[in-house]
mmCIF file of C-alpha atoms and ligand atoms in Angstrom:
data_model
loop_
_atom_site.group_PDB
_atom_site.id
_atom_site.type_symbol
_atom_site.label_atom_id
_atom_site.label_comp_id
_atom_site.label_asym_id
_atom_site.label_seq_id
_atom_site.Cartn_x
_atom_site.Cartn_y
_atom_site.Cartn_z
ATOM 1 C CA MET A 1 -28.396 -74.772 -24.369
ATOM 2 C CA ASP A 2 -26.679 -72.079 -22.281
ATOM 3 C CA SER A 3 -27.967 -71.670 -18.763
ATOM 4 C CA HIS A 4 -28.156 -67.896 -18.981
ATOM 5 C CA ILE A 5 -30.850 -65.895 -20.739
ATOM 6 C CA VAL A 6 -30.496 -63.289 -23.472
ATOM 7 C CA VAL A 7 -33.398 -60.972 -24.248
ATOM 8 C CA ALA A 8 -32.844 -59.272 -27.625
ATOM 9 C CA ILE A 9 -34.893 -56.152 -28.313
ATOM 10 C CA ASP A 10 -34.669 -54.646 -31.805
ATOM 11 C CA GLY A 11 -36.656 -52.038 -33.650
ATOM 12 C CA TYR A 12 -36.807 -48.620 -35.242
ATOM 13 C CA SER A 13 -35.278 -45.460 -33.766
ATOM 14 C CA SER A 14 -37.130 -43.907 -30.830
ATOM 15 C CA CYS A 15 -39.596 -46.748 -30.409
ATOM 16 C CA GLY A 16 -38.998 -46.936 -26.687
ATOM 17 C CA LYS A 17 -36.655 -49.908 -26.889
ATOM 18 C CA SER A 18 -34.339 -48.671 -24.174
ATOM 19 C CA THR A 19 -37.204 -47.701 -21.848
ATOM 20 C CA LEU A 20 -38.625 -51.204 -22.086
ATOM 21 C CA ALA A 21 -35.218 -52.892 -21.961
ATOM 22 C CA LYS A 22 -34.252 -50.987 -18.795
ATOM 23 C CA ALA A 23 -37.558 -51.710 -17.070
ATOM 24 C CA LEU A 24 -37.306 -55.376 -17.958
ATOM 25 C CA ALA A 25 -33.690 -55.647 -16.775
ATOM 26 C CA ARG A 26 -34.615 -53.966 -13.489
ATOM 27 C CA GLU A 27 -37.581 -56.281 -12.958
ATOM 28 C CA LEU A 28 -35.575 -59.431 -13.751
ATOM 29 C CA HIS A 29 -32.243 -58.311 -12.218
ATOM 30 C CA PHE A 30 -30.557 -58.786 -15.590
ATOM 31 C CA ILE A 31 -27.723 -56.651 -16.986
ATOM 32 C CA TYR A 32 -28.914 -54.000 -19.453
ATOM 33 C CA VAL A 33 -26.764 -53.177 -22.487
ATOM 34 C CA ASP A 34 -27.596 -50.293 -24.809
ATOM 35 C CA SER A 35 -25.805 -51.303 -28.023
ATOM 36 C CA GLY A 36 -26.757 -48.036 -29.763
ATOM 37 C CA ALA A 37 -24.620 -46.163 -27.243
ATOM 38 C CA MET A 38 -21.574 -47.968 -28.635
ATOM 39 C CA TYR A 39 -22.262 -46.823 -32.205
ATOM 40 C CA ARG A 40 -22.967 -43.331 -30.869
ATOM 41 C CA ALA A 41 -19.610 -43.203 -29.065
ATOM 42 C CA VAL A 42 -17.802 -44.300 -32.237
ATOM 43 C CA ALA A 43 -19.697 -41.639 -34.215
ATOM 44 C CA LEU A 44 -18.633 -39.018 -31.671
ATOM 45 C CA TYR A 45 -15.000 -40.020 -32.116
ATOM 46 C CA PHE A 46 -15.398 -39.790 -35.914
ATOM 47 C CA ILE A 47 -16.887 -36.278 -35.652
ATOM 48 C CA ARG A 48 -14.272 -34.991 -33.244
ATOM 49 C CA ASN A 49 -11.391 -36.407 -35.269
ATOM 50 C CA GLN A 50 -12.886 -35.688 -38.691
ATOM 51 C CA ILE A 51 -12.722 -39.298 -39.776
ATOM 52 C CA ASP A 52 -14.102 -39.805 -43.268
ATOM 53 C CA PRO A 53 -16.447 -42.851 -43.144
ATOM 54 C CA ASN A 54 -15.579 -43.563 -46.797
ATOM 55 C CA ASN A 55 -11.844 -43.692 -46.160
ATOM 56 C CA ASN A 56 -11.124 -47.269 -45.152
ATOM 57 C CA SER A 57 -7.628 -46.710 -43.786
ATOM 58 C CA GLN A 58 -8.816 -43.775 -41.670
ATOM 59 C CA VAL A 59 -11.645 -45.947 -40.321
ATOM 60 C CA LEU A 60 -9.304 -48.829 -39.450
ATOM 61 C CA GLU A 61 -6.823 -46.499 -37.772
ATOM 62 C CA ALA A 62 -9.653 -44.858 -35.807
ATOM 63 C CA LEU A 63 -10.963 -48.216 -34.592
ATOM 64 C CA LYS A 64 -7.529 -49.025 -33.184
ATOM 65 C CA ASN A 65 -7.613 -45.788 -31.183
ATOM 66 C CA ILE A 66 -11.148 -46.104 -29.819
ATOM 67 C CA HIS A 67 -11.456 -47.648 -26.376
ATOM 68 C CA LEU A 68 -14.995 -47.915 -25.107
ATOM 69 C CA ASN A 69 -16.009 -48.836 -21.618
ATOM 70 C CA PHE A 70 -19.394 -49.466 -20.131
ATOM 71 C CA HIS A 71 -20.710 -49.568 -16.677
ATOM 72 C CA SER A 72 -24.275 -49.833 -15.567
ATOM 73 C CA ARG A 73 -25.476 -47.634 -12.738
ATOM 74 C CA ASP A 74 -29.174 -47.801 -11.880
ATOM 75 C CA TYR A 75 -29.764 -49.505 -15.223
ATOM 76 C CA GLU A 76 -28.370 -46.519 -17.114
ATOM 77 C CA THR A 77 -25.488 -47.272 -19.445
ATOM 78 C CA HIS A 78 -22.534 -45.001 -18.763
ATOM 79 C CA VAL A 79 -20.116 -44.908 -21.645
ATOM 80 C CA THR A 80 -16.535 -43.755 -21.634
ATOM 81 C CA LEU A 81 -14.647 -43.031 -24.826
ATOM 82 C CA ASN A 82 -10.912 -43.224 -24.164
ATOM 83 C CA ASP A 83 -11.609 -42.667 -20.460
ATOM 84 C CA GLU A 84 -13.845 -39.617 -20.954
ATOM 85 C CA GLU A 85 -17.479 -39.914 -19.862
ATOM 86 C CA VAL A 86 -19.556 -39.171 -22.995
ATOM 87 C CA SER A 87 -22.977 -40.493 -21.937
ATOM 88 C CA SER A 88 -24.716 -37.111 -22.400
ATOM 89 C CA GLU A 89 -22.879 -35.901 -25.466
ATOM 90 C CA ILE A 90 -23.712 -39.009 -27.509
ATOM 91 C CA ARG A 91 -27.437 -38.153 -27.209
ATOM 92 C CA LEU A 92 -27.121 -34.747 -28.891
ATOM 93 C CA MET A 93 -28.128 -33.961 -32.490
ATOM 94 C CA PRO A 94 -24.650 -33.909 -34.120
ATOM 95 C CA VAL A 95 -24.180 -37.527 -33.105
ATOM 96 C CA SER A 96 -27.771 -38.500 -34.000
ATOM 97 C CA GLU A 97 -27.264 -37.034 -37.455
ATOM 98 C CA ASN A 98 -24.085 -39.000 -38.144
ATOM 99 C CA VAL A 99 -24.505 -42.234 -36.259
ATOM 100 C CA SER A 100 -26.366 -44.237 -38.929
ATOM 101 C CA THR A 101 -23.616 -43.579 -41.460
ATOM 102 C CA VAL A 102 -20.969 -44.720 -39.004
ATOM 103 C CA ALA A 103 -23.068 -47.750 -37.965
ATOM 104 C CA ALA A 104 -23.287 -48.854 -41.605
ATOM 105 C CA ILE A 105 -19.513 -49.390 -41.862
ATOM 106 C CA LYS A 106 -18.687 -53.087 -41.939
ATOM 107 C CA GLU A 107 -15.490 -52.829 -39.885
ATOM 108 C CA VAL A 108 -17.233 -50.758 -37.208
ATOM 109 C CA ARG A 109 -20.026 -53.315 -36.934
ATOM 110 C CA HIS A 110 -17.645 -56.264 -36.702
ATOM 111 C CA GLU A 111 -15.797 -54.669 -33.817
ATOM 112 C CA MET A 112 -18.973 -53.688 -31.937
ATOM 113 C CA VAL A 113 -20.623 -57.073 -32.442
ATOM 114 C CA LYS A 114 -17.527 -58.803 -31.082
ATOM 115 C CA GLN A 115 -17.664 -56.665 -27.928
ATOM 116 C CA GLN A 116 -21.430 -57.177 -27.555
ATOM 117 C CA GLN A 117 -21.137 -60.965 -27.855
ATOM 118 C CA ARG A 118 -18.468 -60.936 -25.166
ATOM 119 C CA MET A 119 -20.843 -59.090 -22.829
ATOM 120 C CA GLY A 120 -23.593 -61.674 -23.292
ATOM 121 C CA ARG A 121 -21.446 -64.756 -22.998
ATOM 122 C CA SER A 122 -21.961 -65.576 -19.364
ATOM 123 C CA LYS A 123 -24.631 -63.340 -17.882
ATOM 124 C CA ASN A 124 -28.373 -62.845 -18.087
ATOM 125 C CA ILE A 125 -28.764 -59.738 -20.226
ATOM 126 C CA VAL A 126 -31.267 -57.530 -21.977
ATOM 127 C CA MET A 127 -29.669 -55.855 -24.994
ATOM 128 C CA ASP A 128 -31.398 -53.446 -27.340
ATOM 129 C CA GLY A 129 -30.398 -52.347 -30.837
ATOM 130 C CA ARG A 130 -31.043 -53.104 -34.500
ATOM 131 C CA ASP A 131 -29.369 -56.465 -35.128
ATOM 132 C CA ILE A 132 -29.335 -58.099 -31.711
ATOM 133 C CA GLY A 133 -31.771 -60.902 -32.561
ATOM 134 C CA THR A 134 -30.380 -61.398 -36.074
ATOM 135 C CA ALA A 135 -26.588 -60.931 -35.938
ATOM 136 C CA VAL A 136 -25.372 -60.508 -32.363
ATOM 137 C CA PHE A 137 -27.406 -63.221 -30.615
ATOM 138 C CA PRO A 138 -29.242 -65.220 -33.292
ATOM 139 C CA ASN A 139 -29.810 -67.913 -30.635
ATOM 140 C CA ALA A 140 -31.316 -65.566 -28.042
ATOM 141 C CA GLN A 141 -34.176 -67.292 -26.241
ATOM 142 C CA ILE A 142 -36.346 -64.162 -26.336
ATOM 143 C CA LYS A 143 -36.556 -61.743 -29.250
ATOM 144 C CA ILE A 144 -38.830 -58.722 -29.392
ATOM 145 C CA PHE A 145 -39.164 -56.461 -32.420
ATOM 146 C CA MET A 146 -40.556 -53.040 -31.534
ATOM 147 C CA THR A 147 -42.405 -50.658 -33.760
ATOM 148 C CA ALA A 148 -44.719 -47.647 -33.375
ATOM 149 C CA ASP A 149 -46.384 -44.972 -35.459
ATOM 150 C CA PRO A 150 -43.633 -42.571 -36.748
ATOM 151 C CA LYS A 151 -45.514 -39.470 -35.591
ATOM 152 C CA VAL A 152 -45.934 -40.844 -32.083
ATOM 153 C CA ARG A 153 -42.247 -41.733 -32.024
ATOM 154 C CA ALA A 154 -41.227 -38.191 -33.054
ATOM 155 C CA GLU A 155 -43.482 -36.648 -30.395
ATOM 156 C CA ARG A 156 -42.022 -38.873 -27.682
ATOM 157 C CA ARG A 157 -38.486 -37.995 -28.772
ATOM 158 C CA LEU A 158 -39.329 -34.275 -28.780
ATOM 159 C CA ARG A 159 -40.458 -34.467 -25.156
ATOM 160 C CA GLU A 160 -37.201 -36.211 -24.296
ATOM 161 C CA LEU A 161 -34.923 -33.743 -26.111
ATOM 162 C CA LEU A 162 -36.621 -30.402 -25.336
ATOM 163 C CA PRO A 163 -35.184 -29.955 -21.832
ATOM 164 C CA LYS A 164 -31.619 -30.157 -23.194
ATOM 165 C CA ASN A 165 -32.319 -28.589 -26.577
ATOM 166 C CA PRO A 166 -35.170 -26.034 -26.343
ATOM 167 C CA THR A 167 -34.940 -24.917 -29.998
ATOM 168 C CA ILE A 168 -35.422 -28.329 -31.538
ATOM 169 C CA THR A 169 -38.578 -28.832 -33.644
ATOM 170 C CA LEU A 170 -40.877 -31.765 -34.294
ATOM 171 C CA GLU A 171 -40.086 -31.562 -38.040
ATOM 172 C CA GLU A 172 -36.358 -31.824 -37.418
ATOM 173 C CA ILE A 173 -36.842 -34.901 -35.276
ATOM 174 C CA PHE A 174 -39.306 -36.476 -37.687
ATOM 175 C CA GLU A 175 -36.823 -36.068 -40.533
ATOM 176 C CA ASN A 176 -33.943 -37.416 -38.484
ATOM 177 C CA LEU A 177 -35.952 -40.504 -37.522
ATOM 178 C CA ALA A 178 -37.068 -41.122 -41.114
ATOM 179 C CA HIS A 179 -33.500 -40.732 -42.316
ATOM 180 C CA ARG A 180 -32.136 -43.122 -39.689
ATOM 181 C CA ASP A 181 -34.860 -45.704 -40.369
ATOM 182 C CA TYR A 182 -34.020 -45.551 -44.056
ATOM 183 C CA GLN A 183 -30.284 -45.950 -43.471
ATOM 184 C CA ASP A 184 -30.707 -48.659 -40.842
ATOM 185 C CA THR A 185 -33.068 -50.785 -42.961
ATOM 186 C CA THR A 186 -31.264 -50.408 -46.307
ATOM 187 C CA ARG A 187 -27.604 -50.752 -45.324
ATOM 188 C CA LEU A 188 -25.765 -53.791 -46.688
ATOM 189 C CA GLU A 189 -24.235 -54.932 -43.409
ATOM 190 C CA SER A 190 -26.792 -56.515 -41.041
ATOM 191 C CA PRO A 191 -29.671 -54.145 -41.789
ATOM 192 C CA LEU A 192 -32.520 -53.658 -39.354
ATOM 193 C CA VAL A 193 -34.936 -56.485 -40.042
ATOM 194 C CA ARG A 194 -37.235 -58.515 -37.848
ATOM 195 C CA ALA A 195 -35.755 -61.892 -36.958
ATOM 196 C CA HIS A 196 -38.159 -64.581 -38.172
ATOM 197 C CA ASP A 197 -38.660 -65.739 -34.579
ATOM 198 C CA ALA A 198 -39.071 -62.276 -33.006
ATOM 199 C CA ILE A 199 -42.370 -61.277 -31.439
ATOM 200 C CA ILE A 200 -43.669 -57.950 -32.734
ATOM 201 C CA LEU A 201 -44.551 -55.296 -30.175
ATOM 202 C CA ASP A 202 -46.327 -52.249 -31.635
ATOM 203 C CA ASN A 203 -46.470 -49.793 -28.746
ATOM 204 C CA THR A 204 -48.260 -46.897 -30.447
ATOM 205 C CA ASP A 205 -51.171 -47.147 -28.030
ATOM 206 C CA LEU A 206 -49.516 -48.876 -25.094
ATOM 207 C CA THR A 207 -48.338 -47.430 -21.797
ATOM 208 C CA GLN A 208 -44.871 -48.308 -20.502
ATOM 209 C CA GLN A 209 -46.454 -50.553 -17.879
ATOM 210 C CA GLU A 210 -48.473 -52.439 -20.498
ATOM 211 C CA GLN A 211 -45.339 -53.022 -22.555
ATOM 212 C CA LEU A 212 -43.455 -54.273 -19.523
ATOM 213 C CA LEU A 213 -46.221 -56.723 -18.642
ATOM 214 C CA PHE A 214 -46.292 -57.959 -22.226
ATOM 215 C CA ALA A 215 -42.518 -58.505 -22.246
ATOM 216 C CA LEU A 216 -42.586 -60.196 -18.831
ATOM 217 C CA SER A 217 -45.243 -62.589 -20.064
ATOM 218 C CA ILE A 218 -42.850 -63.650 -22.840
ATOM 219 C CA VAL A 219 -39.819 -64.021 -20.577
ATOM 220 C CA GLU A 220 -41.420 -65.720 -17.600
ATOM 221 C CA PRO A 221 -41.784 -69.218 -19.136
ATOM 222 C CA PHE A 222 -38.012 -69.195 -19.709
ATOM 223 C CA LEU A 223 -37.324 -68.274 -16.093
ATOM 224 C CA GLU A 224 -39.426 -71.220 -14.916
ATOM 225 C CA LYS A 225 -37.454 -73.618 -17.132
ATOM 226 C CA LYS A 226 -34.119 -72.593 -15.598
HETATM 227 O O1 LIG C 1 -30.694 -46.991 -30.547
HETATM 228 P P1 LIG C 1 -29.989 -45.681 -30.932
HETATM 229 O O2 LIG C 1 -30.894 -44.668 -31.576
HETATM 230 O O3 LIG C 1 -29.193 -45.096 -29.818
HETATM 231 O O4 LIG C 1 -28.942 -46.133 -32.058
HETATM 232 C C1 LIG C 1 -28.106 -45.227 -32.688
HETATM 233 C C2 LIG C 1 -27.776 -45.683 -34.089
HETATM 234 O O5 LIG C 1 -26.923 -46.832 -34.028
HETATM 235 C C3 LIG C 1 -28.967 -46.054 -34.955
HETATM 236 O O6 LIG C 1 -29.207 -45.097 -35.959
HETATM 237 C C4 LIG C 1 -28.588 -47.360 -35.598
HETATM 238 C C5 LIG C 1 -27.315 -47.799 -34.965
HETATM 239 N N1 LIG C 1 -27.391 -49.101 -34.303
HETATM 240 C C6 LIG C 1 -27.105 -50.198 -35.044
HETATM 241 O O7 LIG C 1 -26.876 -50.082 -36.241
HETATM 242 N N2 LIG C 1 -27.078 -51.419 -34.459
HETATM 243 C C7 LIG C 1 -27.340 -51.567 -33.159
HETATM 244 N N3 LIG C 1 -27.291 -52.763 -32.604
HETATM 245 C C8 LIG C 1 -27.674 -50.438 -32.374
HETATM 246 C C9 LIG C 1 -27.703 -49.201 -32.976
#
């Protein structure tokens, strides 16, 4: 058994995975990796360069030209795409609307998973995403699968997006979340599914502090064993 610890947090879009993952990483002094940011950066490249997700040779060529870099500052993931900081742009609607399609492409997933596994090889990490406990780190010691009521998720996301996008509506967000959930759970390549050994965390009625305490209670026995 490896001496370092991997905490895998998976779940639906806008369930608060990254909020919990960041808080947990801060508390434990682990590295936080936001795997969704990687798919978002690839989607941004596809949009900017008009890459057709159905055109395999275009996709392969694009992947050769995409260089992603990550650095964590204050437990925020800063992403550069070919040396340009894109951390804010990847959160905007055009990327959110296209990212699930891009994330469903087999070749894209293989490349991202390879990079993610490299990041978790030698350090204690908390990584959140859709396939972390199933495909990226099937042997992770701690797996949490997050879920919450779709309406509550859309309302939380609205509060997050309004400052940057004052015209956005609850309906738009609700539809985007439903669409992404559908694509993420029905795609052929490592769809979003709960790992059989993941602990379910439904946070519909939980505060952030309650979720953190719950997650810490799962991780702590592993820290003692080290
Ligand atoms: O977590 P997020 O909303 O930033 O993720 C963006 C998209 O990327 C989401 O629609 C699904 C995809 N994704 C994925 O397929 N696998 C991951 N490990 C992380 C994200």
